[in-house]
Coordinates of C-alpha atoms and ligand atoms in Angstrom, one line a residue:
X1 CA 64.7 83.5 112.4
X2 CA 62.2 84.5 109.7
X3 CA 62.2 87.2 106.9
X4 CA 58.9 86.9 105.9
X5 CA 57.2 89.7 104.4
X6 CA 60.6 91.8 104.6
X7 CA 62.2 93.3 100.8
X8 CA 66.0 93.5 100.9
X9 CA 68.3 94.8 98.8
X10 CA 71.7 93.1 98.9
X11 CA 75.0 94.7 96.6
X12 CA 78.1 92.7 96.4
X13 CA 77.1 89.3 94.4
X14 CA 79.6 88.4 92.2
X15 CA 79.6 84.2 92.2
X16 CA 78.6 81.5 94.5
X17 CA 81.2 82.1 96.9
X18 CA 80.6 85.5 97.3
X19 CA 79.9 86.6 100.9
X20 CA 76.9 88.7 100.0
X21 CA 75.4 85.8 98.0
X22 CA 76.0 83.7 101.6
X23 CA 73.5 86.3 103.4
X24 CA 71.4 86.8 100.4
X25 CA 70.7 83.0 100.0
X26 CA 70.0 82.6 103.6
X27 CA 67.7 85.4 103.7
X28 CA 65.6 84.1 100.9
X29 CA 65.7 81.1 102.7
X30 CA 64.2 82.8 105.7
X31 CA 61.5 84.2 103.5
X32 CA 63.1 87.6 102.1
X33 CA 62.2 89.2 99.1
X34 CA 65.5 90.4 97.2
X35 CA 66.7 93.2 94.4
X36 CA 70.3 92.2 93.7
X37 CA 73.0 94.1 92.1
X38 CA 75.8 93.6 89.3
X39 CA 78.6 95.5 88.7
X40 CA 79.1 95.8 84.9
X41 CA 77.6 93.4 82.2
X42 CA 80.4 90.5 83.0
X43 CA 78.8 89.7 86.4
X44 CA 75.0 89.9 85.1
X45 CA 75.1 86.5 83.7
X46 CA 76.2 85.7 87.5
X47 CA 74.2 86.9 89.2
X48 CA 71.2 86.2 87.2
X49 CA 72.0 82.6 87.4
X50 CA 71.9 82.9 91.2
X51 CA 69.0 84.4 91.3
X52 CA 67.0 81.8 89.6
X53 CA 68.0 79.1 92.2
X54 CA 65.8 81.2 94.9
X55 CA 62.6 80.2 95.8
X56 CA 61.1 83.6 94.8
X57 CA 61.3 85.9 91.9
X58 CA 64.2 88.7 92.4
X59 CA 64.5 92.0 91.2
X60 CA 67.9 92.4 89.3
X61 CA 69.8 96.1 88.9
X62 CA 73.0 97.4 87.8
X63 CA 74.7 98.9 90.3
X64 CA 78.4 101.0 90.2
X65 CA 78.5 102.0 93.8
X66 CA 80.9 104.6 92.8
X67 CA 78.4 106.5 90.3
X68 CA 75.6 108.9 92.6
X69 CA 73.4 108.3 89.1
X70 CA 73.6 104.6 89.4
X71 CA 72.7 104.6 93.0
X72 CA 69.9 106.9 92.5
X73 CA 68.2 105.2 89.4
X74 CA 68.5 102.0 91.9
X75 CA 66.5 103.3 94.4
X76 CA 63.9 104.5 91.7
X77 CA 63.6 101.2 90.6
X78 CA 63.3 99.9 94.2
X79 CA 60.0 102.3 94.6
X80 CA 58.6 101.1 91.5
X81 CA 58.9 97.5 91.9
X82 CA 58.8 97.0 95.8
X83 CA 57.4 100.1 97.0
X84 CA 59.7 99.8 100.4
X85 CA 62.6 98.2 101.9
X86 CA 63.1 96.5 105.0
X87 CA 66.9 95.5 104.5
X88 CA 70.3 96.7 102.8
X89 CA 73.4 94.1 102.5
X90 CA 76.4 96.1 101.5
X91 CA 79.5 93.5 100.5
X92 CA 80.9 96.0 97.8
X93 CA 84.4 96.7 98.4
X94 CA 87.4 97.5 96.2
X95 CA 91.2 98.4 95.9
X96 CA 93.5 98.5 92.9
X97 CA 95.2 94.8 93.4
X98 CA 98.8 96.5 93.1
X99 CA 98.0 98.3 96.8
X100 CA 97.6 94.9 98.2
X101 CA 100.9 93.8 97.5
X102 CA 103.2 96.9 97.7
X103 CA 104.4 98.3 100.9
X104 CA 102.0 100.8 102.4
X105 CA 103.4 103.5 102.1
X106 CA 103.8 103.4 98.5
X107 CA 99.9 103.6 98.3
X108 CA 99.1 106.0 96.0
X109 CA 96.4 109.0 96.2
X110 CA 93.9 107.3 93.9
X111 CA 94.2 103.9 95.1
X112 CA 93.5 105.6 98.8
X113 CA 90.5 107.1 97.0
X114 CA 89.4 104.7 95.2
X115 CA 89.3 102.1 98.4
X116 CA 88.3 104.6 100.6
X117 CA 85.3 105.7 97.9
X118 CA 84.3 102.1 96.7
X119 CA 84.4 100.5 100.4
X120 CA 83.6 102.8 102.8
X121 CA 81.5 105.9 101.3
X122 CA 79.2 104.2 99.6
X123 CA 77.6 102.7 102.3
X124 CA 77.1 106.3 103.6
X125 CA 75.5 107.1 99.9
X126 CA 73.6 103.4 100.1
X127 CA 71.8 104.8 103.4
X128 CA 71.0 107.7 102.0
X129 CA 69.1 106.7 99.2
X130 CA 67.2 103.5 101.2
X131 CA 65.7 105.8 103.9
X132 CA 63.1 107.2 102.6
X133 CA 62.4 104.0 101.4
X134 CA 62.8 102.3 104.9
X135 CA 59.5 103.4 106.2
X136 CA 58.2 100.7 109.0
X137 CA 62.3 101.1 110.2
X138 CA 65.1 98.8 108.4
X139 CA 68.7 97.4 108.9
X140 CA 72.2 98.1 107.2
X141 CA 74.6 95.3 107.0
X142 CA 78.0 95.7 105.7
X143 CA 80.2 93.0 105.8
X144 CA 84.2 94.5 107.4
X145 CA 87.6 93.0 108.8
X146 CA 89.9 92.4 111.2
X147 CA 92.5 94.5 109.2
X148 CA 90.5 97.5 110.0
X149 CA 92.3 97.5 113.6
X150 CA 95.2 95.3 113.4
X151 CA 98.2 95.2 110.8
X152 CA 97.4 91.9 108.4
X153 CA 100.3 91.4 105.6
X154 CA 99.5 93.2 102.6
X155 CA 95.6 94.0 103.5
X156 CA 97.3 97.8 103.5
X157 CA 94.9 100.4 102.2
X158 CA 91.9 98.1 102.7
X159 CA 92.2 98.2 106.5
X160 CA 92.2 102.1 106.0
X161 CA 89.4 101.5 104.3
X162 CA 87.3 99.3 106.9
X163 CA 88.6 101.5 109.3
X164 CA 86.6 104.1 108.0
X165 CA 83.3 102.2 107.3
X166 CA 83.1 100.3 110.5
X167 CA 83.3 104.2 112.0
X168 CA 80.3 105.1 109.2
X169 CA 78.4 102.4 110.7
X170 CA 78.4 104.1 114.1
X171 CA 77.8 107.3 112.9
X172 CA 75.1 106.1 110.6
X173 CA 73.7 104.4 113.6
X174 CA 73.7 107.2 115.9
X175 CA 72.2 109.2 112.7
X176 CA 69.3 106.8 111.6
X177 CA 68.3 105.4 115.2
X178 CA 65.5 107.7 115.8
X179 CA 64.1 106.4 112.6
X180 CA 64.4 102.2 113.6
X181 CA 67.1 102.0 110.9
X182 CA 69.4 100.1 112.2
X183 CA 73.3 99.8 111.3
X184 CA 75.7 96.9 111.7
X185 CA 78.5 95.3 110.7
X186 CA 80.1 91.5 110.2
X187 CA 83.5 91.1 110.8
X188 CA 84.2 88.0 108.8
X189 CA 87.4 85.7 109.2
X190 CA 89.2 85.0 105.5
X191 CA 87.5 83.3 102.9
X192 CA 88.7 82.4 99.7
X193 CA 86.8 84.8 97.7
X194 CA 87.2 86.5 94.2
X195 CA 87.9 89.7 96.8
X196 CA 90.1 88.0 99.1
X197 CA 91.9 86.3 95.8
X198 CA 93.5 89.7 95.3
X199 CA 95.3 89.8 98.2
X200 CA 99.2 88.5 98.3
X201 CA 99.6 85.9 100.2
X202 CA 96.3 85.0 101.8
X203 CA 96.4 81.6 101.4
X204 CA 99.1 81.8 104.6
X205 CA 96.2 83.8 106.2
X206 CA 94.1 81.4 106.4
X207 CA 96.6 78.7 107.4
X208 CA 97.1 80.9 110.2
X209 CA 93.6 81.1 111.3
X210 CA 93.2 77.7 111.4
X211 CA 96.0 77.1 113.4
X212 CA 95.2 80.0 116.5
X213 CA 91.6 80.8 116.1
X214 CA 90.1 79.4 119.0
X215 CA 87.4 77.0 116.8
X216 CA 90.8 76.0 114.8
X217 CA 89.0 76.0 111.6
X218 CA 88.7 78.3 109.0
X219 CA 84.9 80.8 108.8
X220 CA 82.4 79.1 106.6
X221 CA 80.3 81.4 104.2
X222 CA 77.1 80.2 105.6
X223 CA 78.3 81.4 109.3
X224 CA 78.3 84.8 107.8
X225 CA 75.2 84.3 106.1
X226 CA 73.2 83.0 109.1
X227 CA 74.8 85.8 110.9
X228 CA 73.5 88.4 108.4
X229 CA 70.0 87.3 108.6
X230 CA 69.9 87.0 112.4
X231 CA 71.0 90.8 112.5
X232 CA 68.9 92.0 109.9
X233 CA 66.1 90.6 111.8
X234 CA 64.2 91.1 114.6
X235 CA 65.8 88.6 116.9
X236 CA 68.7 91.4 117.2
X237 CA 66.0 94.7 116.9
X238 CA 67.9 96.2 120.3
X239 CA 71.6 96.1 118.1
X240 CA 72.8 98.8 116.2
X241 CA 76.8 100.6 116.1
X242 CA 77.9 97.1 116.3
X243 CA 80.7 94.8 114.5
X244 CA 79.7 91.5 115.2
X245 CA 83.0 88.9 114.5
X246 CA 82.4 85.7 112.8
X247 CA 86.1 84.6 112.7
X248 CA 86.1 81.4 115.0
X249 CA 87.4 83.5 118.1
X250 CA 90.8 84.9 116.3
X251 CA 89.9 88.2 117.0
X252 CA 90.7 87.7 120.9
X253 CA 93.7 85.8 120.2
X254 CA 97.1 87.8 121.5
X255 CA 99.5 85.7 119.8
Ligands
LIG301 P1 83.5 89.2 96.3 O1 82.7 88.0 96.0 O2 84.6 89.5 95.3 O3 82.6 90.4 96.5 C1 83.0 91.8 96.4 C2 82.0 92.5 95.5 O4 82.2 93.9 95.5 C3 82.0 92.0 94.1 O5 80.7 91.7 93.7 C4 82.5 93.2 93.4 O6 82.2 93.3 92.0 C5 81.9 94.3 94.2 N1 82.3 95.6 93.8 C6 83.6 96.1 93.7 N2 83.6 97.3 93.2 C7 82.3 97.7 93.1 C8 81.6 98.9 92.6 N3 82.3 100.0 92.3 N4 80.3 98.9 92.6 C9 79.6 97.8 93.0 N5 80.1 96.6 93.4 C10 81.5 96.6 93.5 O7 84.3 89.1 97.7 P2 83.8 89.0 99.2 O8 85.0 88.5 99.9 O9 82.5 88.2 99.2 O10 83.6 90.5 99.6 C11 82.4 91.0 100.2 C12 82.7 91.9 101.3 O11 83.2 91.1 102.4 C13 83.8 92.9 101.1 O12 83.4 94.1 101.7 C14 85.0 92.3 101.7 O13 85.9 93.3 102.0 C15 84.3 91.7 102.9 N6 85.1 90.7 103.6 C16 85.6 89.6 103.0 C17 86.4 88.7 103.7 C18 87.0 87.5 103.0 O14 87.9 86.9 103.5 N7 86.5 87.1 101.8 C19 86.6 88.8 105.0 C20 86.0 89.9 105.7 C21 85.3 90.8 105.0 P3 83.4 93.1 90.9 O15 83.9 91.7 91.0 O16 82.9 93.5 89.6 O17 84.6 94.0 91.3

């Protein structure tokens, strides 16, 4: 599976174990060239620091998905340093850590906006500003989970949330296709994460995985990543409105 020759910009990189730095790593690897985005001056060092252990230069922007201006200036830097893109990673995705502990129904009207805005309508606003830059045709990843479709403890408005971008991804698909902009999603099993870190109780999460999914073992970072550069590439050119699992099985599991 080779990137060569493709520019990519991947949002979501906050440390090493970071899901988006999984895909971004293994598309450099394949030969990718990469912008990457922080949120706020905390995570620059970060992800500055990441960047330099890839084997080519990248280009490094802030990025608050939730401000239009941010986005926007983004995409002008984009133009003037790459001139296209071939490839967007979206792994952004937030909700105040109090809604993923409380009972769902005490989920208040900004953390519903707020995880609903941060995780699901800014990949709508990310497609927006990458098509006119996507012109030889291009791929959106976003990175989703089971919760969108099944009730997982305390994963609450989130699910609502992946709900709603796994159904952006199909209607992005259906919107972008007669362009050869392509629109997918991973469904990732648990992985301890800074993300995944705010939610109660997930350590018995992936206790359970490990126990019933069908590979018994919990989903490695790298699976994700070598999944996200296989659909970003060629190799899966005829796949788009998808949500691809990478969860060791659990997903077909009935009990
Ligand atoms: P992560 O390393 O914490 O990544 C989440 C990223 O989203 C962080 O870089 C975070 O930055 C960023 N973000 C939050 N609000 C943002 C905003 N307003 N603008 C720009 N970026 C923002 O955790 P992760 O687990 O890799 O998460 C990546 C994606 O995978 C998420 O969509 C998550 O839901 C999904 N996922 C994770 C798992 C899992 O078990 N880990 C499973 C399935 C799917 P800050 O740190 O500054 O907030």
């Amino acid at each position: 599976m080779t990137l060569t020759g493709k520019k990519g910009l991947v949002l979501g990189v906050a440390n090493k174990r970071s899901l988006a730095w999984a895909i971004a790593k293994r598309a450099s690897e394949a030969g990718a060239e990469l912008a990457l985005t922080f949120q706020g001056e905390r995570l620059e060092e970060n992800v500055r620091e990441l960047a330099g252990t890839l084997a080519r230069e990248s280009l490094i922007v802030p990025c608050d998905v939730a401000a239009d201006d941010q986005i926007e200036a983004l995409f002008a830097r984009i133009r003037e340093s790459m001139g296209r893109l071939d490839f967007v990673v979206h792994g952004a995705a937030f909700a105040p850590r109090e809604a993923l502990s409380a009972p769902f129904s005490q989920t208040t009207r900004e953390a519903f906006r707020m995880a609903l805005d941060i995780s699901a309508y800014s990949l709508v606003a990310l497609a927006r500003g990458a098509q006119p830059l996507m012109t030889e045709g291009g791929s959106l990843l976003t990175l989703t989970y089971l919760g969108a479709e099944r009730v997982l403890p305390n994963y609450n408005v989130m699910g609502v949330a992946k709900a709603a971008l796994e159904c952006s991804v199909r209607y992005l698909a259906a919107d972008l296709g007669p362009q050869n902009i392509r629109v997918n999603a991973i469904s990732a099993g648990p992985v301890k994460t800074l993300a995944a870190a705010g939610i109660s109780g997930f350590s018995d999460i992936l206790g359970v995985y490990r126990e019933r999914a069908p590979l018994r073992r919990n989903t490695e970072s790298g699976e994700v990543g070598d999944t996200g550069v296989f659909l970003i590439g060629d190799a899966a050119r005829g796949i788009t409105g998808e949500v691809l699992y990478v969860d060791g099985g659990y997903h077909v599991m009935g009990m």
